[in-house]
């Protein structure tokens, strides 16, 4: 998939003037002031910004876990007012998002139960998802028997097997070691290639954002606004060594870094 | 839910770290030996006893052997154990169902919870006379008394357990639109199961105490009744037999429950152990 075809792809996820404020005893506290951006079909978009800017709040609004105060979030043109069926979310805390009483295989299976799939397809999805994340053979293990990186793979496999059109990830690789992090980033790119999913990732890692994205959405100010949307044109095939070595990578990296520093 | 699994009964790490490094056989040995030593001490200390209320253990055990062969005694044991188990199972089932409902449906809890806490505050044994006067001396009275007394610990711990469910898991359930039944059976109840089983353990002990008390109040069957009757008719050896058998029943039910808990919570115990070693 080249960047040009991506730019022409239809909009999958559309955020229009989204605002969110929390009601507290001392009145309404605005967290997100006004966000407008689009994510096209098959794109990977990274949302970056200084910590505490409301990135997680934004994800909760996008996945329908929290209500939106004003404005809209649309998936395929349809307003999101509850968890949409074509969306999956990978949480930052893998230890808390997996069921420790279920095996790896059953964790992946649980969301599929209500989809009423033909048995053969269900089994194939589970097998395929576990194979895609490199967990074939670990089906009968329990999450807590696995390392952190492996647990996050289980969470990703669960999302893949669900076959969402949009895969949303909240700082998915924040608490794994650097080597695992690179592997999981490449896994993320592979998933996009293999399943054609649209992926939205919140991250605080600028390198990660540039490496993964077709589009980096930089948030700034408090309450949050979109400071800048940066297009990244590395195309679909990327490599941890060569992509990170090209001069454009360093330029983009500094650009994003500068924006975040100004925003913080 | 089936808990067949690949969880090793005890990992090598767990074994090494297990209870301050004491080997397993020492623990099992202690568990078996201490009662034997105590019985031996009792035997020796009571051997030449002439105190009418403190007969030699030998006499008590001889009486036990005689009594075990009488149908009346077996009926008493059967009645006690039957009431205990039936009431415990009833209390557990009602407690988990009601606790789940109250834990999940907030408005329901607002109405019912004050009442629950009021009745829980009454010592369980004190409820027996109420039921005796309301329903009479029948076996139903005893079952109702035991069940009701044993209901509160499991009910309250189920309620707390369900409310304490990890919020991330609730979000996972919502994002993946997991149906209410799957959510209850595969997410909510297992998440609450460590607390539910702790509550059940307390319920079991409560059931045991109330079982004896219910038989001592105006009943003619059951070990509690038999023991009290023996005491009142100066059949002191019979009284000691009753106490001894009650002790054995209490110990055995607790031991069986502990094994059951360990089996159901294998994932929990093993993951806790893993965390400790991490």
Coordinates of C-alpha atoms in Angstrom, one line a residue:
Chain A
X1 CA 0.0 0.0 0.0
X2 CA 1.5 3.3 -1.0
X3 CA 0.9 6.6 0.7
X4 CA -0.9 8.1 -2.3
X5 CA -3.6 5.4 -2.3
X6 CA -4.0 6.0 1.4
X7 CA -4.6 9.7 0.9
X8 CA -7.4 8.9 -1.5
X9 CA -9.0 6.3 0.7
X10 CA -12.4 7.0 2.2
X11 CA -12.6 8.4 5.7
X12 CA -13.2 5.7 8.3
X13 CA -13.0 7.7 11.5
X14 CA -14.0 11.3 11.6
X15 CA -13.7 13.6 14.6
X16 CA -15.6 16.9 14.3
X17 CA -15.3 19.6 16.9
X18 CA -15.1 17.0 19.7
X19 CA -15.1 18.4 23.2
X20 CA -15.2 16.7 26.5
X21 CA -15.5 18.1 30.0
X22 CA -15.9 16.4 33.3
X23 CA -18.5 17.4 35.8
X24 CA -17.1 17.9 39.3
X25 CA -18.4 19.5 42.5
X26 CA -16.7 22.7 41.5
X27 CA -18.4 22.8 38.1
X28 CA -17.5 21.6 34.7
X29 CA -13.8 21.0 34.0
X30 CA -12.9 21.0 30.3
X31 CA -10.4 18.4 29.2
X32 CA -10.7 18.5 25.4
X33 CA -11.7 21.8 23.9
X34 CA -12.0 21.2 20.2
X35 CA -10.6 18.4 18.1
X36 CA -11.1 17.9 14.4
X37 CA -9.3 15.3 12.4
X38 CA -9.9 12.3 10.0
X39 CA -8.4 8.9 9.8
X40 CA -8.7 7.2 6.4
X41 CA -9.3 3.5 5.7
X42 CA -6.1 1.5 6.2
X43 CA -4.2 4.3 7.8
X44 CA -2.2 4.2 11.0
X45 CA -2.7 7.4 12.9
X46 CA -0.8 8.2 16.1
X47 CA -2.0 10.7 18.6
X48 CA 0.8 12.3 20.6
X49 CA 0.9 15.1 23.1
X50 CA 2.3 16.1 26.5
X51 CA 1.2 13.8 29.3
X52 CA -2.0 14.7 31.0
X53 CA -3.4 16.3 27.8
X54 CA -6.4 14.0 27.7
X55 CA -5.2 11.4 25.1
X56 CA -6.8 8.5 27.1
X57 CA -10.0 10.5 27.5
X58 CA -10.0 11.0 23.7
X59 CA -9.7 7.3 23.1
X60 CA -12.5 6.6 25.6
X61 CA -14.7 9.0 23.6
X62 CA -13.7 7.4 20.3
X63 CA -14.4 3.9 21.5
X64 CA -17.8 4.9 23.0
X65 CA -16.7 4.2 26.6
X66 CA -17.4 7.8 27.5
X67 CA -19.9 10.3 26.3
X68 CA -18.9 13.3 24.2
X69 CA -19.8 16.7 25.6
X70 CA -20.1 18.4 22.3
X71 CA -19.2 17.8 18.7
X72 CA -19.1 14.4 17.1
X73 CA -17.1 11.3 16.5
X74 CA -18.2 9.3 13.4
X75 CA -17.3 5.9 12.2
X76 CA -18.1 5.4 8.6
X77 CA -20.3 8.4 8.9
X78 CA -22.3 7.1 11.8
X79 CA -22.1 8.9 15.2
X80 CA -20.4 6.9 18.0
X81 CA -22.6 6.8 21.1
X82 CA -21.5 3.5 22.6
X83 CA -18.9 0.9 21.8
X84 CA -19.3 0.4 18.0
X85 CA -19.1 -3.2 16.9
X86 CA -16.4 -2.5 14.3
X87 CA -14.0 -1.3 16.8
X88 CA -11.5 -3.0 19.2
X89 CA -9.4 -1.5 21.9
X90 CA -6.0 -2.6 23.2
X91 CA -5.3 -1.2 26.7
X92 CA -2.1 0.0 28.1
X93 CA -2.4 -2.3 31.2
X94 CA -2.2 -5.7 29.7
X95 CA -2.0 -7.4 33.1
X96 CA -5.4 -5.9 34.0
X97 CA -7.1 -6.2 30.6
X98 CA -6.7 -10.0 30.3
X99 CA -8.8 -12.5 32.3
X100 CA -6.3 -14.3 34.5
X101 CA -8.7 -17.2 35.0
X102 CA -8.9 -17.9 31.2
X103 CA -6.2 -19.5 29.1
X104 CA -4.7 -17.5 26.2
X105 CA -7.0 -19.2 23.8
X106 CA -10.1 -18.6 25.9
X107 CA -9.2 -14.9 26.3
X108 CA -9.1 -14.6 22.5
X109 CA -12.3 -16.6 22.2
X110 CA -14.4 -14.7 24.7
X111 CA -15.4 -11.7 22.5
X112 CA -16.2 -14.0 19.6
X113 CA -18.9 -15.9 21.4
X114 CA -21.6 -13.4 20.7
X115 CA -20.7 -12.8 17.1
X116 CA -22.5 -16.0 16.0
X117 CA -19.8 -17.1 13.6
X118 CA -19.7 -20.5 12.0
X119 CA -17.6 -22.7 14.2
X120 CA -15.0 -23.3 11.6
X121 CA -14.5 -19.6 11.0
X122 CA -14.3 -18.9 14.7
X123 CA -11.6 -21.5 15.2
X124 CA -9.7 -20.2 12.2
X125 CA -9.8 -16.7 13.5
X126 CA -8.5 -17.7 16.9
X127 CA -5.8 -19.8 15.3
X128 CA -4.9 -17.1 12.8
X129 CA -4.8 -14.3 15.4
X130 CA -2.5 -16.3 17.7
X131 CA -0.3 -17.2 14.8
X132 CA -0.1 -13.6 13.6
X133 CA 1.2 -12.4 17.0
X134 CA 3.6 -15.3 17.3
X135 CA 1.7 -17.1 20.1
X136 CA 0.9 -20.4 18.3
X137 CA 1.6 -23.1 20.8
X138 CA 0.8 -21.0 23.9
X139 CA -3.0 -21.5 23.7
X140 CA -3.3 -23.4 26.9
X141 CA -1.1 -21.1 28.9
X142 CA -2.4 -18.5 31.3
X143 CA -1.7 -14.8 30.9
X144 CA 0.3 -14.6 34.1
X145 CA 2.5 -17.4 33.0
X146 CA 3.7 -15.1 30.1
X147 CA 6.1 -12.1 30.0
X148 CA 4.7 -8.6 29.7
X149 CA 5.3 -8.4 25.9
X150 CA 3.7 -11.8 25.5
X151 CA 0.6 -10.7 27.4
X152 CA 0.3 -7.6 25.3
X153 CA 0.4 -10.0 22.2
X154 CA -2.5 -11.9 23.7
X155 CA -4.4 -8.6 24.0
X156 CA -3.6 -7.8 20.4
X157 CA -4.5 -11.3 19.2
X158 CA -7.9 -10.9 21.0
X159 CA -8.4 -7.6 19.1
X160 CA -7.3 -9.1 15.7
X161 CA -9.6 -12.2 16.1
X162 CA -12.5 -9.8 16.6
X163 CA -11.7 -8.4 13.1
X164 CA -12.5 -4.7 13.8
X165 CA -12.4 -2.2 11.1
X166 CA -10.7 0.2 13.5
X167 CA -8.1 -1.0 16.0
X168 CA -7.5 1.5 18.8
X169 CA -4.5 1.2 21.1
X170 CA -3.8 3.2 24.2
X171 CA 0.0 3.4 24.8
X172 CA 0.1 -0.3 24.0
X173 CA 3.9 -0.7 24.2
X174 CA 4.6 1.7 27.1
X175 CA 5.5 -0.9 29.6
X176 CA 7.5 -3.5 27.7
X177 CA 11.2 -3.5 27.1
X178 CA 12.8 -1.8 24.0
X179 CA 13.4 -5.0 22.0
X180 CA 9.8 -6.2 22.5
X181 CA 8.6 -2.7 21.7
X182 CA 10.2 -2.8 18.3
X183 CA 8.8 -6.3 17.6
X184 CA 5.3 -5.1 18.6
X185 CA 5.6 -2.0 16.4
X186 CA 6.4 -4.2 13.4
X187 CA 3.6 -6.5 14.4
X188 CA 1.3 -3.5 14.3
X189 CA 2.5 -2.7 10.7
X190 CA 2.0 -6.4 9.7
X191 CA -1.5 -6.4 11.1
X192 CA -2.4 -3.4 8.9
X193 CA -1.0 -5.2 5.8
X194 CA -2.5 -8.5 6.6
X195 CA -6.0 -7.4 7.8
X196 CA -6.3 -4.0 6.2
X197 CA -7.3 -2.5 9.6
X198 CA -7.4 1.2 10.3
X199 CA -5.3 1.7 13.4
X200 CA -5.3 4.6 15.9
X201 CA -2.5 4.6 18.5
X202 CA -2.0 6.9 21.4
X203 CA 1.6 7.1 22.3
X204 CA 4.0 9.3 24.2
X205 CA 7.0 8.0 22.2
X206 CA 7.8 10.4 19.4
X207 CA 10.0 7.9 17.5
X208 CA 7.2 5.3 17.7
X209 CA 4.7 7.8 16.4
X210 CA 6.9 8.7 13.4
X211 CA 7.8 5.1 12.7
X212 CA 4.3 3.7 12.7
X213 CA 2.2 6.6 11.4
X214 CA 0.8 7.7 8.1
X215 CA -0.4 10.7 10.1
X216 CA 0.7 12.1 13.4
X217 CA -1.9 14.1 15.2
X218 CA -0.3 16.4 17.8
X219 CA -2.4 17.6 20.6
X220 CA -1.5 20.7 22.7
X221 CA -2.9 23.3 25.0
X222 CA -5.1 22.6 28.0
X223 CA -8.0 21.9 27.3
X224 CA -6.7 19.9 24.4
X225 CA -6.8 21.1 20.8
X226 CA -5.1 19.7 17.6
X227 CA -1.9 21.6 17.3
X228 CA -0.8 20.1 14.0
X229 CA -1.5 17.1 11.8
X230 CA 1.7 15.8 10.2
X231 CA 1.6 13.5 7.2
X232 CA 4.3 10.8 7.2
X233 CA 5.1 9.3 3.8
X234 CA 7.2 6.2 4.4
X235 CA 4.6 4.0 2.8
X236 CA 3.5 0.6 4.1
X237 CA 6.8 -1.3 4.3
X238 CA 9.0 0.0 7.0
X239 CA 12.1 -1.3 8.7
X240 CA 13.3 -0.6 12.2
X241 CA 16.9 0.1 11.0
X242 CA 16.5 1.6 7.5
X243 CA 13.4 3.7 8.1
X244 CA 14.7 5.2 11.3
X245 CA 18.0 6.0 9.5
X246 CA 16.5 8.1 6.6
X247 CA 17.0 11.9 7.1
X248 CA 13.2 12.5 6.8
X249 CA 12.8 10.4 9.9
X250 CA 15.0 12.7 11.9
X251 CA 13.3 15.8 10.5
X252 CA 9.9 14.6 11.4
X253 CA 11.0 13.5 14.8
X254 CA 12.4 17.0 15.6
X255 CA 9.3 18.6 14.1
X256 CA 7.0 16.5 16.4
X257 CA 9.3 17.0 19.3
X258 CA 9.3 20.7 18.9
X259 CA 5.5 20.8 18.7
X260 CA 5.0 18.8 21.8
X261 CA 7.6 20.9 23.7
X262 CA 5.7 24.0 22.7
X263 CA 2.4 22.4 23.6
X264 CA 3.6 21.2 27.1
Chain B
X1 CA -17.1 -23.3 34.3
X2 CA -14.4 -25.9 33.9
X3 CA -11.0 -25.3 35.5
X4 CA -9.1 -28.0 33.7
X5 CA -5.8 -26.4 33.1
X6 CA -2.1 -26.7 32.5
X7 CA -1.4 -24.9 35.8
X8 CA 1.3 -26.8 37.6
X9 CA 0.2 -27.7 41.0
X10 CA 3.2 -25.9 42.4
X11 CA 5.9 -24.4 40.2
X12 CA 9.5 -25.0 41.3
X13 CA 9.7 -21.3 42.1
X14 CA 6.6 -21.5 44.2
X15 CA 8.0 -24.5 46.0
X16 CA 11.2 -22.8 46.8
X17 CA 9.4 -19.7 48.0
X18 CA 6.6 -21.6 49.6
X19 CA 5.8 -20.6 53.2
X20 CA 9.2 -19.4 54.4
X21 CA 11.0 -22.3 52.7
X22 CA 9.5 -25.1 54.9
X23 CA 9.4 -28.3 52.9
X24 CA 6.0 -29.7 52.1
X25 CA 6.4 -33.0 54.0
X26 CA 7.2 -31.1 57.2
X27 CA 3.9 -29.2 56.9
X28 CA 1.9 -32.3 56.2
X29 CA 3.7 -34.2 58.9
X30 CA 2.9 -31.4 61.4
X31 CA -0.7 -31.4 60.3
X32 CA -1.0 -35.1 61.0
X33 CA 1.3 -35.4 64.0
X34 CA 0.0 -32.6 66.2
X35 CA -3.5 -34.1 66.7
X36 CA -2.0 -37.5 67.3
X37 CA 0.4 -36.1 70.0
X38 CA -2.5 -34.2 71.6
X39 CA -4.6 -37.4 71.6
X40 CA -1.8 -39.3 73.2
X41 CA -1.4 -36.6 75.9
X42 CA -5.1 -36.7 76.5
X43 CA -4.9 -40.5 76.8
X44 CA -2.1 -40.4 79.3
X45 CA -3.4 -37.5 81.3
X46 CA -6.9 -39.0 81.6
X47 CA -5.8 -42.6 82.1
X48 CA -6.3 -42.7 85.9
X49 CA -9.0 -40.0 86.1
X50 CA -11.7 -40.6 88.6
X51 CA -13.4 -37.2 88.0
X52 CA -16.9 -38.1 86.7
X53 CA -16.8 -35.2 84.2
X54 CA -13.4 -36.1 82.8
X55 CA -13.4 -39.8 82.1
X56 CA -10.3 -41.6 80.6
X57 CA -10.0 -41.2 76.8
X58 CA -10.0 -45.0 76.7
X59 CA -13.5 -45.1 78.1
X60 CA -14.7 -42.4 75.7
X61 CA -13.3 -44.3 72.7
X62 CA -14.8 -47.6 73.8
X63 CA -18.1 -45.8 74.1
X64 CA -17.6 -44.3 70.6
X65 CA -17.1 -47.8 69.2
X66 CA -20.3 -49.0 70.9
X67 CA -22.3 -46.0 69.8
X68 CA -21.2 -46.2 66.2
X69 CA -23.0 -49.5 66.1
X70 CA -26.3 -48.1 67.3
X71 CA -28.7 -46.9 64.6
X72 CA -29.8 -43.9 66.8
X73 CA -26.3 -42.5 66.9
X74 CA -25.9 -42.9 63.1
X75 CA -29.2 -41.2 62.6
X76 CA -28.0 -38.3 64.7
X77 CA -24.7 -38.0 62.8
X78 CA -26.6 -38.3 59.5
X79 CA -29.1 -35.6 60.5
X80 CA -26.4 -33.2 61.6
X81 CA -24.1 -33.7 58.6
X82 CA -27.1 -33.6 56.2
X83 CA -28.4 -30.4 57.7
X84 CA -25.0 -28.8 57.6
X85 CA -24.3 -29.7 54.0
X86 CA -27.8 -28.9 52.7
X87 CA -27.9 -25.6 54.4
X88 CA -24.4 -24.6 53.4
X89 CA -25.1 -25.4 49.7
X90 CA -28.4 -23.5 49.9
X91 CA -26.8 -20.5 51.6
X92 CA -24.0 -20.5 49.0
X93 CA -26.3 -20.7 46.0
X94 CA -28.7 -18.1 47.3
X95 CA -25.8 -15.9 48.6
X96 CA -24.0 -15.9 45.3
X97 CA -27.2 -15.2 43.2
X98 CA -28.5 -12.6 45.6
X99 CA -25.1 -11.1 46.1
X100 CA -24.5 -10.9 42.3
X101 CA -27.9 -9.2 41.8
X102 CA -27.2 -6.7 44.6
X103 CA -23.7 -6.1 43.4
X104 CA -24.8 -5.5 39.8
X105 CA -28.1 -3.6 40.3
X106 CA -27.3 -0.5 42.4
X107 CA -30.9 0.7 43.1
X108 CA -31.8 -2.8 44.4
X109 CA -28.9 -2.6 46.9
X110 CA -30.0 0.8 48.2
X111 CA -33.3 -0.8 49.3
X112 CA -32.1 -4.1 50.6
X113 CA -28.6 -3.4 52.0
X114 CA -29.7 -1.7 55.3
X115 CA -31.9 -4.6 56.1
X116 CA -29.1 -7.1 55.3
X117 CA -26.7 -5.2 57.6
X118 CA -29.3 -5.2 60.4
X119 CA -29.8 -8.9 60.3
X120 CA -26.1 -9.6 59.9
X121 CA -25.5 -7.7 63.1
X122 CA -27.6 -10.2 65.1
X123 CA -25.5 -13.1 66.3
X124 CA -26.6 -16.0 64.1
X125 CA -27.3 -18.3 67.1
X126 CA -29.7 -15.7 68.5
X127 CA -31.9 -16.2 65.4
X128 CA -32.7 -19.8 66.3
X129 CA -35.3 -19.0 69.0
X130 CA -37.1 -16.7 66.6
X131 CA -37.5 -19.6 64.1
X132 CA -38.4 -22.1 66.8
X133 CA -41.2 -19.9 67.9
X134 CA -42.3 -19.0 64.4
X135 CA -42.1 -22.4 62.7
X136 CA -41.8 -24.9 65.5
X137 CA -39.3 -27.6 66.3
X138 CA -39.2 -29.4 63.0
X139 CA -36.1 -30.1 60.9
X140 CA -37.2 -27.3 58.5
X141 CA -36.6 -24.8 61.4
X142 CA -33.0 -26.0 61.8
X143 CA -32.3 -25.9 58.0
X144 CA -33.8 -22.4 57.8
X145 CA -31.8 -21.2 60.8
X146 CA -28.5 -22.6 59.5
X147 CA -29.1 -21.4 56.0
X148 CA -30.0 -17.9 57.0
X149 CA -27.1 -17.6 59.4
X150 CA -24.7 -18.9 56.8
X151 CA -26.2 -16.7 54.0
X152 CA -24.8 -13.4 55.2
X153 CA -21.0 -13.9 54.9
X154 CA -21.2 -15.3 51.4
X155 CA -23.9 -12.8 50.4
X156 CA -21.8 -9.8 51.5
X157 CA -18.5 -11.0 50.2
X158 CA -20.2 -11.7 46.8
X159 CA -21.6 -8.2 46.7
X160 CA -18.2 -6.7 47.6
X161 CA -16.3 -9.0 45.2
X162 CA -18.5 -8.0 42.3
X163 CA -18.3 -4.3 43.1
X164 CA -14.5 -4.6 43.4
X165 CA -14.1 -6.0 39.9
X166 CA -11.2 -4.5 38.0
X167 CA -12.6 -1.5 36.0
X168 CA -10.4 -2.4 33.0
X169 CA -12.2 -5.7 32.7
X170 CA -15.5 -4.0 32.7
X171 CA -14.3 -1.7 29.9
X172 CA -13.0 -4.7 28.0
X173 CA -16.4 -6.3 28.3
X174 CA -18.1 -3.2 27.0
X175 CA -15.7 -2.6 24.1
X176 CA -16.1 -6.1 22.9
X177 CA -19.8 -6.0 23.5
X178 CA -19.7 -9.2 25.5
X179 CA -23.2 -10.4 26.3
X180 CA -24.6 -10.2 29.8
X181 CA -24.5 -13.9 30.4
X182 CA -20.9 -14.3 29.2
X183 CA -20.0 -11.3 31.2
X184 CA -21.5 -12.7 34.3
X185 CA -20.1 -16.2 33.9
X186 CA -16.7 -15.5 32.3
X187 CA -15.8 -12.1 33.7
X188 CA -17.7 -10.9 36.8
X189 CA -18.1 -14.0 38.8
X190 CA -14.6 -15.4 38.3
X191 CA -13.2 -11.9 39.1
X192 CA -15.1 -12.0 42.3
X193 CA -14.5 -15.6 43.1
X194 CA -11.5 -15.1 45.5
X195 CA -13.8 -13.0 47.7
X196 CA -16.8 -15.3 47.2
X197 CA -14.8 -18.3 48.4
X198 CA -13.5 -16.5 51.4
X199 CA -17.1 -15.6 52.3
X200 CA -18.1 -19.2 51.8
X201 CA -15.4 -20.3 54.2
X202 CA -16.9 -18.0 56.9
X203 CA -20.4 -19.3 56.0
X204 CA -19.3 -22.9 56.5
X205 CA -18.0 -22.1 60.0
X206 CA -21.1 -20.2 60.8
X207 CA -23.3 -23.0 59.5
X208 CA -21.4 -25.5 61.7
X209 CA -21.9 -23.4 64.9
X210 CA -25.6 -22.8 64.1
X211 CA -26.2 -26.4 63.3
X212 CA -25.1 -27.4 66.8
X213 CA -27.0 -24.6 68.4
X214 CA -30.2 -25.4 66.5
X215 CA -30.0 -29.0 67.7
X216 CA -29.5 -27.9 71.3
X217 CA -32.6 -25.8 71.3
X218 CA -35.6 -28.0 71.6
X219 CA -34.5 -30.7 69.1
X220 CA -34.4 -34.4 69.7
X221 CA -32.3 -35.4 66.8
X222 CA -28.8 -34.5 65.7
X223 CA -25.4 -34.6 67.4
X224 CA -26.0 -31.4 69.3
X225 CA -29.2 -32.7 70.8
X226 CA -27.5 -36.1 71.6
X227 CA -24.6 -34.4 73.3
X228 CA -26.8 -32.1 75.4
X229 CA -29.0 -34.9 76.4
X230 CA -26.0 -37.0 77.4
X231 CA -24.8 -34.2 79.6
X232 CA -28.2 -33.7 81.2
X233 CA -28.6 -37.4 81.9
X234 CA -25.0 -37.8 83.3
X235 CA -23.9 -40.0 80.4
X236 CA -20.6 -38.2 80.5
X237 CA -18.7 -40.5 78.1
X238 CA -21.5 -40.1 75.6
X239 CA -21.2 -36.4 75.9
X240 CA -17.5 -36.6 75.2
X241 CA -18.1 -38.8 72.2
X242 CA -20.6 -36.2 70.8
X243 CA -18.0 -33.5 71.3
X244 CA -15.3 -35.5 69.7
X245 CA -17.4 -36.5 66.7
X246 CA -18.5 -32.9 66.2
X247 CA -14.9 -31.8 66.2
X248 CA -14.0 -34.4 63.6
X249 CA -17.0 -33.3 61.4
X250 CA -16.0 -29.6 61.7
X251 CA -12.4 -30.4 60.9
X252 CA -13.2 -32.6 57.9
X253 CA -15.7 -30.2 56.3
X254 CA -13.2 -27.4 56.6
X255 CA -10.5 -29.5 55.1
X256 CA -12.7 -30.6 52.2
X257 CA -13.7 -27.0 51.6
X258 CA -10.1 -25.9 51.6
X259 CA -9.3 -28.4 48.9
X260 CA -12.3 -27.3 46.9
X261 CA -11.2 -23.6 47.2
X262 CA -7.7 -24.4 46.1
X263 CA -9.0 -26.2 43.1
X264 CA -11.4 -23.4 42.0
X265 CA -8.9 -20.7 42.7
X266 CA -5.9 -22.4 41.2
X267 CA -5.4 -19.5 38.7
X268 CA -5.6 -17.0 41.5
X269 CA -3.3 -18.7 43.9
X270 CA -0.7 -19.4 41.1
X271 CA -0.9 -15.8 39.7
X272 CA -0.5 -14.4 43.2
X273 CA 2.5 -16.6 43.7
X274 CA 3.9 -15.4 40.3
X275 CA 3.5 -11.8 41.3
X276 CA 5.3 -12.3 44.6
X277 CA 8.3 -13.9 42.7
X278 CA 8.3 -11.3 40.0

